[in-house]
């Protein structure tokens, strides 16, 4: 604990929320993530970019141990959140995932009502003391997910009856409702129209005040708009990581340059 | 991809009017029409056999639901009673008194046909015994006109329902042509008639010489208690095992082995389970023989693989993204299963369970091995607990026993039993459909 306080004093502006060292991920024999070192800062939006299949989702799923659910998946290396090793035997992944929320690449609302979708997380974590409390959380989360106006009249209609983009925003609202400290978002805007996209981006910017957000995106413009840090992945390697402005204007690695100018992909 | 590569890759389509169907499309449409015709043909054949089956079952089985009775009103005086009780052949005296009454009743209707005691015995069995029993139990009824409904013998029953005809009829010690004349006369006089046979539905098995008195009620009760055992054991065990195997167990050699064995168990012939039940439950554990609880245990063993397989299939059909969603919110594995996966899998689980139960309900061979044969079903259990442990039979075993008996009237009873069994199966299927609907409404 003492080291932690020292660390806090050292880094004056931003704390390191997640520190990953020498992370390797294997799917059976496929080496999907190779030797990735990355420090994700608190109260920052970090964007992961890279061509399809390069391992962005895989790495993201390491951060809340969702890869545990895949039998053939093996994770090696060291990932620390607030200095605590999340792959330690003492860590309960369930507790970890309450702290590190996730929005998945494909929208996956529960086949329950819109209200129950949002209320599920707060219910199982005991975040609401009363029905009114819960109603409040649901409304606040749906507003943050930029979907309140569209669903406020049909909170008890099935969440699966929404359009693809609405479902994705519902999932964002659902992830926000549990008040995670880190929010992992896997291409949250890929099914959204420009208006909803900009609403979600506003949300991400707002979340940055309290949380750290990691977002995977295929849109260079989006990465440039919302993130402060950008990581470029290629074939399982973290090729380049740095300030977003620097990555997009003066990339150090030729691979990064060809990707952002549209030559790999 | 450039336009060039597109052109070289596929042969050019000629651009023709959409109003003309080209040869290729016509061929494809023709193939589709042929396929549809085959499908309709297959369904028609299936339906035809179904109709044949249903008609056959009802034609053969309906006689079991009717019963031919002799309706005779008859008073026995105190003196006649005392006189009969003082004789050596007591029932004979009662028979004579009865025949006298019958003759009077027949004469009143204007028919004069001579008959003797032997022919009445061939038509209605030993009436004297029945009457004596009645008056000994109800002495206060002496001197009062009492109406007796006596079951006719199985051959007379067959004559009334058309199973026995006069063509090529040969006199035997069971029935003669003269008896048939008498039956006709009694029918004209309204003394013999057919009525709905409630006893078939509510009664118990009778002896081999009394098909008229045979009923399926006791074995329905036996089946009911067996199904209770099967339901309350196989549903929780099966569902728990499937949830564990599907959602929690690590995938390794050992679980693979278990999986293969469960699939194999589903294909094991039921008689194997029967002999296993005999060895384990009766000979080793000394559970009572012929008891529905043992039958239920054996059928549970048989039903478990069916339930496990269908439950696992329906758990597997729940999209993994739902589990991810729950886990991603910090739900535990168990919460994700019980809050999200299980409700979605419920319709499939229930259907599988009811199919398993329906199979168990119709299973015969293992029951015969553990002694739940038809003639054991001699009455209703005295209490709920006795229902599980008192010797009883089950519907299919009862039907099997009847079908194996010599008297042709039992054959009708067997078909009638089949109708009852099918009605239970139909009810179960309807329950399955209703439950499915109910659970599916929760999207
Ligand atoms: N469940 C899995 N089983 C086996 N291999 C997997 C699995 N998931 C991912 N992979 C492999 O890991 C590699 C990285 O996949 P990942 O999903 O992380 O890519 P991605 O960068 O998110 O791509 P996209 O931008 O298309 O979403 C791919 O080569 C993929 O084939
Ligand atoms: Mg991905």
XYZ file of C-alpha atoms and ligand atoms in Angstrom:
740
model
C 0.000 0.000 0.000
C 2.864 2.330 0.804
C 4.316 1.998 -2.679
C 0.956 2.962 -4.063
C 0.936 6.287 -2.292
C 4.447 6.965 -3.456
C 3.355 6.175 -6.970
C 0.435 8.569 -6.680
C 2.699 11.405 -5.646
C 5.092 10.667 -8.453
C 2.581 10.876 -11.250
C 1.177 14.290 -10.648
C -1.331 14.680 -13.476
C -2.686 11.225 -14.281
C -2.520 7.971 -12.326
C -1.930 4.726 -14.124
C -5.180 2.794 -13.863
C -4.203 -0.330 -15.745
C -0.671 -1.524 -16.284
C -0.104 -4.464 -18.617
C 3.304 -6.101 -19.005
C 4.397 -8.805 -21.420
C 0.850 -9.965 -22.097
C 0.551 -13.033 -24.303
C -2.760 -14.522 -25.373
C -3.135 -17.874 -27.061
C -6.250 -19.408 -28.589
C -5.194 -23.045 -28.518
C -2.084 -22.745 -30.750
C -2.847 -19.345 -32.237
C -0.738 -16.638 -30.684
C -3.240 -13.768 -30.770
C -1.505 -11.173 -28.555
C 2.257 -10.950 -28.472
C 4.240 -9.241 -25.753
C 1.962 -6.285 -25.195
C 3.057 -3.622 -22.679
C 0.654 -0.776 -22.091
C -0.217 1.723 -19.350
C -3.784 2.955 -19.389
C -4.290 6.185 -17.496
C -7.078 7.026 -15.156
C -9.658 9.599 -16.289
C -8.522 9.227 -19.860
C -10.014 7.859 -23.050
C -7.696 5.370 -24.700
C -8.441 4.236 -28.232
C -7.344 0.890 -29.660
C -7.082 0.940 -33.423
C -5.794 -1.575 -35.931
C -6.871 -3.785 -38.813
C -9.527 -6.439 -38.364
C -8.300 -9.553 -36.577
C -5.250 -7.886 -35.054
C -6.346 -8.677 -31.495
C -7.968 -5.485 -30.211
C -11.025 -7.280 -28.832
C -8.862 -10.049 -27.445
C -6.707 -7.630 -25.509
C -9.731 -5.671 -24.324
C -11.285 -8.866 -22.990
C -8.114 -9.586 -21.022
C -8.691 -6.442 -19.000
C -11.859 -7.755 -17.349
C -11.017 -11.436 -17.690
C -13.865 -12.137 -20.092
C -11.405 -14.450 -21.829
C -11.811 -16.817 -18.871
C -15.081 -17.902 -20.436
C -13.329 -19.164 -23.563
C -11.963 -22.625 -22.808
C -9.146 -22.595 -25.333
C -7.955 -19.130 -24.410
C -4.794 -18.768 -22.320
C -3.489 -15.456 -20.974
C 0.082 -14.946 -19.775
C 1.852 -11.906 -18.414
C 0.940 -9.367 -15.819
C -2.037 -7.029 -15.796
C -2.536 -4.736 -12.825
C -5.440 -2.486 -12.001
C -4.578 0.072 -9.331
C -1.465 -1.985 -8.713
C -3.334 -5.236 -8.065
C -2.687 -8.214 -10.287
C -6.068 -9.141 -11.763
C -4.915 -12.644 -12.697
C -3.933 -13.343 -9.109
C -5.516 -16.500 -7.707
C -7.167 -14.431 -4.975
C -9.037 -12.250 -7.457
C -12.645 -13.134 -8.091
C -13.373 -12.251 -11.718
C -16.947 -11.462 -10.743
C -15.782 -8.634 -8.505
C -13.351 -7.482 -11.142
C -16.063 -7.241 -13.786
C -18.235 -5.107 -11.550
C -15.323 -2.688 -11.478
C -14.402 -2.994 -15.154
C -17.550 -2.782 -17.253
C -17.823 -3.794 -20.865
C -19.830 -2.962 -23.961
C -19.564 -5.734 -26.518
C -18.929 -5.534 -30.225
C -22.342 -6.995 -31.028
C -25.313 -5.554 -29.113
C -26.524 -8.171 -26.653
C -29.519 -6.923 -24.655
C -31.181 -9.421 -22.345
C -34.511 -10.689 -23.656
C -36.222 -8.761 -20.880
C -37.776 -5.330 -20.662
C -35.720 -2.205 -21.260
C -36.129 -1.333 -17.597
C -34.952 -4.748 -16.417
C -31.968 -4.614 -18.750
C -30.700 -1.483 -17.044
C -31.816 -2.453 -13.559
C -30.147 -5.859 -13.624
C -26.635 -4.689 -12.752
C -27.696 -2.332 -9.951
C -29.943 -5.067 -8.563
C -27.303 -7.768 -8.338
C -24.774 -5.328 -6.901
C -27.278 -3.823 -4.479
C -26.784 -0.277 -5.744
C -30.385 0.798 -5.217
C -31.977 1.042 -1.817
C -35.544 1.492 -3.035
C -37.702 1.269 -6.096
C -37.482 5.035 -6.524
C -33.701 4.797 -6.339
C -33.707 2.180 -9.033
C -36.041 4.233 -11.219
C -33.588 7.095 -10.849
C -30.616 4.972 -11.832
C -32.482 3.614 -14.841
C -33.452 7.059 -16.058
C -29.986 8.515 -15.489
C -28.297 5.609 -17.269
C -30.661 5.733 -20.229
C -30.029 9.462 -20.528
C -26.292 8.871 -20.477
C -26.739 6.189 -23.136
C -28.474 8.813 -25.298
C -31.558 6.675 -25.633
C -33.898 8.005 -22.918
C -36.073 10.070 -25.248
C -36.666 7.137 -27.550
C -37.640 4.618 -24.877
C -39.077 6.601 -21.981
C -42.631 5.704 -23.009
C -41.980 2.000 -23.346
C -39.655 1.081 -20.525
C -41.470 -2.217 -20.107
C -41.252 -3.224 -23.743
C -38.673 -5.888 -24.621
C -35.139 -4.639 -25.109
C -34.718 -7.014 -28.019
C -37.471 -5.189 -29.883
C -35.271 -2.125 -30.399
C -33.296 -1.406 -33.551
C -29.653 -2.471 -33.719
C -28.351 0.986 -32.911
C -30.842 1.466 -30.082
C -29.844 -1.917 -28.673
C -26.210 -0.871 -28.659
C -27.032 2.327 -26.785
C -29.142 0.273 -24.376
C -26.086 -1.899 -23.745
C -23.980 1.183 -23.131
C -26.564 2.484 -20.675
C -26.627 -0.922 -19.007
C -22.854 -0.952 -18.583
C -22.881 2.581 -17.179
C -25.629 1.759 -14.685
C -23.323 -0.419 -12.572
C -20.922 2.550 -12.068
C -17.740 0.809 -13.195
C -14.350 2.425 -12.677
C -13.142 1.402 -16.105
C -15.392 1.057 -19.112
C -14.249 -1.119 -21.994
C -16.107 -0.427 -25.234
C -15.653 -2.674 -28.239
C -16.682 -0.707 -31.324
C -19.675 0.823 -29.574
C -20.626 3.021 -32.515
C -20.307 0.604 -35.404
C -24.101 0.288 -35.701
C -24.998 3.866 -34.879
C -26.037 6.789 -37.046
C -23.985 10.015 -36.884
C -26.348 11.644 -34.386
C -26.298 8.741 -31.945
C -22.561 8.423 -32.506
C -21.957 11.980 -31.462
C -24.201 11.464 -28.430
C -22.194 8.417 -27.418
C -18.997 10.331 -27.954
C -20.314 13.061 -25.680
C -21.084 10.401 -23.124
C -17.560 9.022 -23.398
C -16.171 12.481 -22.881
C -18.395 12.929 -19.851
C -17.433 9.541 -18.412
C -13.813 10.586 -18.651
C -14.392 12.961 -15.730
C -14.767 9.996 -13.398
C -13.672 6.816 -15.162
C -11.104 5.605 -17.520
C -12.518 4.510 -20.857
C -10.944 2.155 -23.371
C -12.581 2.184 -26.761
C -11.920 -0.014 -29.773
C -12.818 1.702 -33.008
C -12.372 1.333 -36.726
C -13.001 5.003 -37.277
C -9.820 7.057 -37.275
C -11.893 10.224 -36.955
C -13.615 8.869 -33.898
C -10.324 7.914 -32.291
C -9.027 11.397 -33.014
C -12.190 13.041 -31.670
C -12.684 11.202 -28.391
C -9.365 9.817 -27.224
C -6.374 11.300 -25.511
C -4.211 8.220 -25.995
C -4.146 5.853 -28.922
C -2.715 2.364 -29.264
C -2.154 0.835 -32.689
C -2.262 -2.963 -32.891
C -1.045 -5.001 -35.815
C -0.994 -8.814 -36.071
C -1.120 -9.188 -32.316
C 1.638 -6.679 -31.591
C 1.217 -3.299 -29.994
C 3.057 -1.328 -32.629
C 2.730 2.154 -31.291
C 1.196 3.809 -28.245
C 1.137 7.486 -27.384
C -0.731 10.769 -27.338
C -3.531 10.659 -29.888
C -2.427 13.872 -31.551
C 1.095 12.597 -31.951
C -0.013 9.215 -33.374
C -2.179 10.839 -35.982
C 0.199 13.597 -36.996
C 3.677 12.164 -36.563
C 3.523 8.378 -36.271
C 6.909 6.824 -35.487
C 6.302 3.444 -37.102
C 5.837 3.047 -40.860
C 3.029 0.480 -40.212
C 1.061 2.999 -38.182
C 1.493 5.551 -40.876
C 0.291 3.285 -43.646
C -2.726 2.209 -41.540
C -3.910 5.690 -40.700
C -3.411 6.829 -44.226
C -5.426 3.860 -45.420
C -2.824 1.564 -46.913
C -3.141 -1.439 -44.569
C -6.564 -2.681 -43.702
C -12.038 -4.771 -56.947
C -12.189 -3.135 -60.322
C -14.838 -3.562 -62.974
C -12.395 -5.482 -65.103
C -11.980 -8.302 -62.625
C -15.765 -8.542 -62.175
C -16.185 -9.026 -65.889
C -13.628 -11.743 -66.225
C -14.779 -13.641 -63.108
C -18.420 -14.352 -64.003
C -20.011 -15.081 -67.374
C -21.953 -12.087 -68.522
C -25.632 -12.102 -67.797
C -27.718 -11.272 -70.824
C -30.127 -8.515 -69.947
C -33.572 -9.671 -70.930
C -37.030 -8.489 -70.040
C -38.228 -9.339 -66.556
C -41.539 -10.325 -68.082
C -40.107 -13.400 -69.768
C -39.026 -16.266 -67.586
C -35.746 -17.655 -68.841
C -34.986 -21.347 -69.125
C -32.793 -21.473 -66.019
C -35.402 -19.851 -63.804
C -38.064 -22.122 -65.251
C -35.991 -25.182 -64.373
C -35.426 -23.928 -60.843
C -39.118 -23.200 -60.389
C -40.021 -26.636 -61.707
C -37.620 -28.253 -59.239
C -39.216 -26.276 -56.440
C -42.704 -27.333 -57.487
C -41.629 -30.977 -57.623
C -40.118 -30.727 -54.173
C -43.268 -29.166 -52.747
C -45.361 -31.935 -54.318
C -43.123 -34.564 -52.697
C -43.471 -32.832 -49.345
C -47.248 -32.671 -49.580
C -47.276 -36.323 -50.639
C -45.194 -37.291 -47.613
C -47.505 -35.415 -45.279
C -50.545 -36.999 -46.919
C -49.126 -40.491 -46.439
C -48.341 -39.698 -42.824
C -51.835 -38.379 -42.203
C -53.379 -41.392 -43.925
C -51.594 -43.798 -41.615
C -52.540 -41.679 -38.637
C -56.208 -41.807 -39.620
C -56.030 -45.572 -40.186
C -54.439 -45.995 -36.788
C -56.967 -43.839 -34.976
C -59.929 -45.511 -36.706
C -58.535 -48.965 -35.960
C -57.949 -48.126 -32.329
C -61.404 -46.685 -31.819
C -63.169 -49.488 -33.676
C -61.456 -52.128 -31.636
C -61.356 -50.271 -28.380
C -64.820 -48.779 -28.039
C -66.547 -52.075 -27.066
C -64.465 -52.009 -23.899
C -66.365 -48.916 -22.843
C -69.784 -50.547 -23.122
C -71.191 -53.312 -21.037
C -74.166 -55.626 -21.502
C -76.355 -55.945 -18.441
C -79.472 -57.823 -17.456
C -81.824 -55.463 -15.732
C -84.143 -57.510 -13.542
C -86.456 -56.257 -10.847
C -86.967 -58.832 -8.226
C -88.200 -59.178 -4.654
C -87.193 -61.859 -2.206
C -89.507 -62.555 0.695
C -88.374 -63.329 4.197
C -89.555 -66.933 3.862
C -87.790 -67.450 0.563
C -84.617 -66.107 2.184
C -84.830 -68.356 5.228
C -85.758 -71.296 3.046
C -82.793 -70.752 0.765
C -80.383 -70.290 3.677
C -81.496 -73.616 5.156
C -80.729 -75.593 2.021
C -77.548 -77.400 1.182
C -76.970 -75.684 -2.199
C -77.831 -72.209 -1.124
C -76.958 -70.318 -4.290
C -79.000 -72.733 -6.364
C -82.089 -71.766 -4.410
C -81.371 -68.094 -5.063
C -80.885 -68.831 -8.749
C -84.248 -70.544 -8.908
C -85.963 -67.621 -7.261
C -84.284 -65.266 -9.689
C -85.203 -67.331 -12.717
C -88.790 -67.324 -11.565
C -88.785 -63.559 -11.433
C -87.138 -63.349 -14.807
C -89.719 -65.644 -16.337
C -92.554 -63.517 -14.987
C -90.965 -60.400 -16.368
C -90.486 -62.058 -19.748
C -94.041 -63.366 -19.827
C -95.359 -59.897 -19.073
C -93.749 -58.621 -22.226
C -95.612 -61.256 -24.240
C -92.763 -63.559 -25.119
C -92.950 -67.157 -24.156
C -89.698 -68.909 -24.533
C -88.679 -71.774 -22.393
C -85.303 -71.464 -20.669
C -83.490 -73.339 -17.994
C -81.081 -72.455 -15.240
C -78.090 -73.549 -17.312
C -78.806 -71.098 -20.090
C -79.181 -68.217 -17.612
C -75.863 -69.229 -16.143
C -74.311 -69.152 -19.601
C -75.787 -65.703 -20.224
C -75.343 -63.968 -16.899
C -72.939 -66.123 -14.917
C -73.685 -67.492 -11.479
C -76.482 -65.125 -10.499
C -77.346 -66.963 -7.303
C -74.089 -66.016 -5.606
C -74.455 -62.333 -6.411
C -77.999 -62.211 -5.137
C -77.226 -64.096 -1.958
C -74.343 -61.782 -1.195
C -76.538 -58.754 -1.714
C -79.352 -59.899 0.587
C -77.009 -61.154 3.260
C -75.459 -57.701 3.345
C -78.799 -55.885 3.162
C -81.296 -57.941 5.115
C -83.554 -54.907 5.489
C -84.188 -55.033 1.735
C -85.971 -58.372 2.032
C -89.481 -58.197 0.674
C -88.767 -54.981 -1.194
C -88.572 -55.010 -5.000
C -84.918 -54.509 -5.826
C -83.519 -53.999 -9.288
C -80.428 -55.976 -10.126
C -78.017 -55.148 -12.903
C -76.118 -58.281 -13.722
C -73.173 -58.207 -16.112
C -73.701 -60.504 -19.078
C -71.018 -63.008 -19.983
C -68.284 -61.955 -22.378
C -69.808 -63.985 -25.237
C -73.211 -62.378 -24.840
C -71.397 -59.057 -24.649
C -69.641 -59.967 -27.889
C -72.988 -60.896 -29.476
C -74.443 -57.515 -28.531
C -71.445 -55.563 -29.840
C -71.106 -57.636 -33.000
C -67.971 -59.560 -32.153
C -69.938 -62.836 -32.020
C -72.384 -63.463 -34.882
C -74.890 -66.170 -35.739
C -73.129 -67.038 -39.016
C -71.249 -70.242 -38.519
C -72.100 -70.235 -34.834
C -71.476 -73.514 -33.144
C -73.070 -74.558 -29.903
C -70.558 -74.927 -27.136
C -70.699 -75.336 -23.421
C -70.298 -71.550 -23.181
C -73.187 -70.507 -25.423
C -75.797 -72.156 -27.671
C -77.987 -70.935 -30.497
C -81.001 -71.305 -28.237
C -79.292 -68.937 -25.821
C -78.937 -66.392 -28.594
C -82.685 -66.599 -29.235
C -83.237 -65.994 -25.564
C -80.879 -63.018 -25.626
C -82.827 -61.559 -28.564
C -86.064 -62.041 -26.669
C -84.634 -60.472 -23.530
C -83.427 -57.555 -25.584
C -86.875 -57.056 -27.117
C -88.327 -57.151 -23.631
C -85.832 -54.467 -22.577
C -84.265 -56.709 -19.991
C -80.874 -56.974 -21.656
C -79.278 -53.740 -22.762
C -75.856 -52.229 -23.280
C -74.728 -49.287 -21.207
C -71.602 -47.232 -20.617
C -69.096 -49.258 -18.648
C -67.904 -46.974 -15.856
C -66.300 -49.924 -14.217
C -63.802 -50.119 -17.061
C -62.525 -46.652 -16.216
C -62.707 -46.842 -12.445
C -62.345 -50.541 -11.685
C -59.425 -52.840 -11.034
C -58.262 -55.929 -12.878
C -60.554 -58.958 -12.625
C -59.759 -62.616 -12.813
C -59.002 -64.350 -16.103
C -62.584 -65.685 -16.275
C -64.297 -62.328 -15.839
C -63.417 -59.928 -18.626
C -66.625 -57.973 -18.042
C -65.462 -56.848 -14.632
C -62.009 -55.752 -15.711
C -61.170 -52.083 -15.268
C -58.079 -49.987 -15.804
C -58.595 -47.562 -12.918
C -56.214 -49.229 -10.476
C -53.378 -49.322 -12.961
C -54.035 -45.694 -13.920
C -53.417 -44.933 -10.265
C -50.273 -47.086 -10.397
C -49.042 -45.164 -13.420
C -49.841 -41.901 -11.672
C -47.723 -42.709 -8.628
C -44.929 -43.944 -10.861
C -44.993 -40.728 -12.876
C -44.849 -38.718 -9.655
C -41.652 -40.524 -8.714
C -40.229 -40.069 -12.206
C -41.093 -36.370 -12.370
C -39.795 -35.464 -8.946
C -36.567 -37.387 -9.380
C -35.643 -37.006 -13.019
C -36.516 -33.338 -13.532
C -34.336 -31.886 -10.752
C -31.535 -34.420 -11.180
C -31.560 -34.143 -14.959
C -31.682 -30.364 -15.053
C -29.026 -29.985 -12.360
C -26.720 -32.433 -14.130
C -27.196 -30.691 -17.460
C -26.615 -27.232 -16.040
C -23.457 -28.410 -14.361
C -22.166 -30.200 -17.451
C -23.088 -27.423 -19.834
C -22.252 -24.314 -17.842
C -19.745 -25.188 -15.148
C -17.827 -28.365 -15.883
C -14.402 -27.977 -17.443
C -14.068 -29.538 -20.866
C -11.713 -32.477 -20.460
C -11.419 -36.202 -21.098
C -13.474 -37.048 -18.059
C -16.449 -34.841 -18.932
C -16.229 -36.059 -22.533
C -16.477 -39.604 -21.238
C -19.531 -38.733 -19.152
C -21.110 -37.082 -22.153
C -20.603 -40.097 -24.395
C -21.977 -42.387 -21.727
C -25.114 -40.326 -21.266
C -25.775 -40.487 -24.991
C -25.229 -44.233 -24.894
C -27.564 -44.657 -21.933
C -30.342 -43.051 -23.931
C -30.033 -45.877 -26.435
C -29.978 -48.752 -23.937
C -33.022 -51.033 -24.372
C -35.546 -50.554 -21.608
C -35.526 -54.201 -20.589
C -31.920 -53.742 -19.463
C -33.082 -51.072 -17.052
C -35.781 -53.492 -15.909
C -33.384 -56.240 -14.972
C -31.062 -53.691 -13.398
C -33.954 -52.445 -11.291
C -34.814 -55.987 -10.294
C -31.236 -56.691 -9.223
C -30.522 -53.394 -7.480
C -33.782 -52.140 -6.057
C -35.526 -55.383 -5.215
C -32.882 -58.043 -4.674
C -30.170 -55.827 -3.215
C -32.046 -52.948 -1.581
C -35.094 -55.048 -0.702
C -37.649 -52.537 -1.830
C -41.123 -54.082 -2.126
C -41.841 -56.037 -5.261
C -44.357 -54.727 -7.805
C -44.363 -51.340 -6.066
C -44.856 -48.178 -8.122
C -41.930 -46.575 -6.310
C -39.586 -49.198 -7.782
C -41.176 -48.780 -11.198
C -40.699 -45.048 -10.835
C -37.031 -45.487 -9.940
C -36.404 -47.733 -12.926
C -38.205 -45.354 -15.271
C -36.261 -42.447 -13.761
C -33.045 -44.148 -14.829
C -34.493 -44.452 -18.310
C -35.833 -40.908 -18.489
C -32.735 -39.158 -17.131
C -30.656 -39.428 -20.324
C -33.548 -38.078 -22.405
C -33.992 -35.117 -20.092
C -30.268 -34.449 -19.821
C -29.778 -34.537 -23.571
C -32.684 -32.243 -24.342
C -31.854 -29.871 -21.493
C -28.260 -29.588 -22.633
C -29.380 -28.971 -26.179
C -31.679 -26.173 -25.102
C -29.043 -24.628 -22.816
C -26.609 -24.804 -25.690
C -29.075 -23.033 -27.967
C -29.076 -19.942 -25.748
C -26.763 -17.466 -27.490
C -23.425 -17.115 -25.680
C -23.712 -13.338 -25.969
C -26.395 -13.457 -23.260
C -23.958 -15.119 -20.869
C -21.275 -12.600 -21.834
C -23.690 -9.763 -21.178
C -24.476 -11.016 -17.694
C -20.872 -11.857 -16.821
C -19.733 -8.508 -18.205
C -22.020 -6.776 -15.724
C -20.414 -8.622 -12.865
C -22.967 -11.370 -12.457
C -21.597 -14.642 -11.137
C -21.774 -17.759 -13.290
C -24.713 -18.986 -11.279
C -26.564 -15.681 -11.549
C -26.007 -15.627 -15.280
C -27.367 -19.157 -15.580
C -30.363 -18.807 -13.296
C -31.373 -15.273 -14.243
C -30.840 -15.403 -17.985
C -29.906 -18.725 -19.511
C -32.334 -21.009 -17.728
C -35.480 -18.940 -18.405
C -34.581 -18.893 -22.089
C -33.953 -22.634 -22.119
C -37.128 -23.398 -20.165
C -39.470 -24.191 -23.088
C -36.958 -26.688 -24.452
C -36.361 -28.247 -21.050
C -40.075 -28.673 -20.425
C -40.671 -30.194 -23.827
C -37.828 -32.643 -23.283
C -39.127 -33.527 -19.845
C -42.622 -34.201 -21.070
C -41.349 -36.293 -23.966
C -39.296 -38.260 -21.445
C -42.309 -38.696 -19.174
C -44.483 -39.759 -22.090
C -41.918 -42.404 -23.020
C -41.845 -43.578 -19.432
C -45.637 -43.710 -19.295
C -45.743 -46.095 -22.243
C -42.867 -48.291 -21.107
C -43.830 -51.913 -20.453
C -40.889 -54.276 -20.444
C -39.030 -53.055 -17.338
C -42.265 -53.050 -15.350
C -42.915 -56.710 -16.146
C -39.455 -57.546 -14.850
C -40.019 -55.890 -11.501
C -43.372 -57.575 -11.082
C -45.796 -54.798 -11.946
C -47.839 -57.183 -14.090
C -51.505 -56.554 -14.741
C -53.145 -59.015 -12.348
C -51.437 -57.309 -9.410
C -53.692 -54.285 -9.892
C -56.483 -55.567 -7.711
C -57.620 -52.344 -6.103
C -56.951 -48.791 -5.131
C -54.264 -47.994 -2.554
C -55.568 -47.140 0.911
C -53.486 -44.019 1.375
C -51.130 -41.721 -0.468
C -48.044 -43.469 0.873
C -49.521 -46.887 0.081
C -49.874 -45.662 -3.482
C -46.100 -45.813 -3.744
C -45.396 -49.073 -1.952
C -48.458 -51.295 -2.384
C -48.216 -53.733 -5.289
C -49.875 -52.266 -8.341
C -49.587 -52.372 -12.083
C -49.322 -49.603 -14.658
C -51.380 -48.925 -17.755
C -49.109 -50.479 -20.394
C -48.362 -53.537 -18.251
C -52.089 -53.977 -17.627
C -52.771 -53.761 -21.350
C -50.066 -56.306 -22.023
C -51.543 -58.690 -19.466
C -55.023 -58.382 -20.981
C -53.761 -58.887 -24.501
C -52.062 -62.103 -23.386
C -55.249 -63.592 -21.875
C -57.232 -66.266 -23.690
C -60.734 -64.806 -23.553
C -61.341 -62.690 -26.658
C -63.214 -60.138 -24.562
C -59.915 -59.205 -22.912
C -58.670 -58.277 -26.350
C -61.330 -55.535 -26.460
C -60.224 -54.431 -23.023
C -56.630 -54.191 -24.202
C -57.696 -51.900 -27.045
C -59.807 -49.881 -24.645
C -56.773 -49.561 -22.381
C -54.788 -48.269 -25.345
C -57.397 -45.540 -25.854
C -57.065 -44.465 -22.227
C -53.273 -44.526 -22.467
C -53.321 -42.432 -25.621
C -55.654 -39.956 -23.983
C -53.159 -39.505 -21.158
C -50.346 -39.018 -23.662
C -52.421 -36.501 -25.565
C -53.120 -34.610 -22.356
C -49.411 -34.529 -21.540
C -48.582 -33.216 -24.976
C -51.194 -30.510 -24.654
C -49.713 -29.529 -21.289
C -46.291 -29.388 -22.950
C -47.617 -27.077 -25.647
C -49.355 -24.821 -23.128
C -46.240 -24.584 -20.939
C -44.144 -23.835 -23.993
C -46.431 -21.004 -24.987
C -46.520 -19.634 -21.475
C -42.719 -19.500 -21.182
C -42.074 -18.368 -24.709
C -44.228 -15.330 -24.231
C -41.379 -13.883 -22.189
C -39.474 -13.357 -25.432
N -12.824 -17.463 -29.594
C -11.762 -17.524 -30.411
N -11.241 -18.732 -30.727
C -10.177 -18.822 -31.534
N -9.567 -17.785 -32.084
C -10.022 -16.550 -31.806
C -11.155 -16.370 -30.958
N -11.412 -15.044 -30.867
C -10.466 -14.435 -31.649
N -9.648 -15.332 -32.207
C -8.492 -15.028 -33.076
O -7.711 -14.055 -32.458
C -7.318 -13.072 -33.372
C -7.697 -11.696 -32.874
O -9.107 -11.581 -32.833
P -9.870 -10.328 -32.276
O -11.281 -10.664 -32.185
O -9.210 -9.880 -31.051
O -9.640 -9.255 -33.441
P -10.106 -7.736 -33.512
O -8.887 -6.924 -33.583
O -11.063 -7.433 -32.451
O -10.817 -7.683 -34.936
P -12.124 -6.863 -35.375
O -11.672 -5.474 -35.598
O -12.534 -7.503 -36.635
O -13.118 -6.972 -34.300
C -7.969 -13.418 -34.697
O -6.980 -13.968 -35.524
C -8.998 -14.444 -34.378
O -9.026 -15.426 -35.370
Mg -13.141 -7.063 -32.356
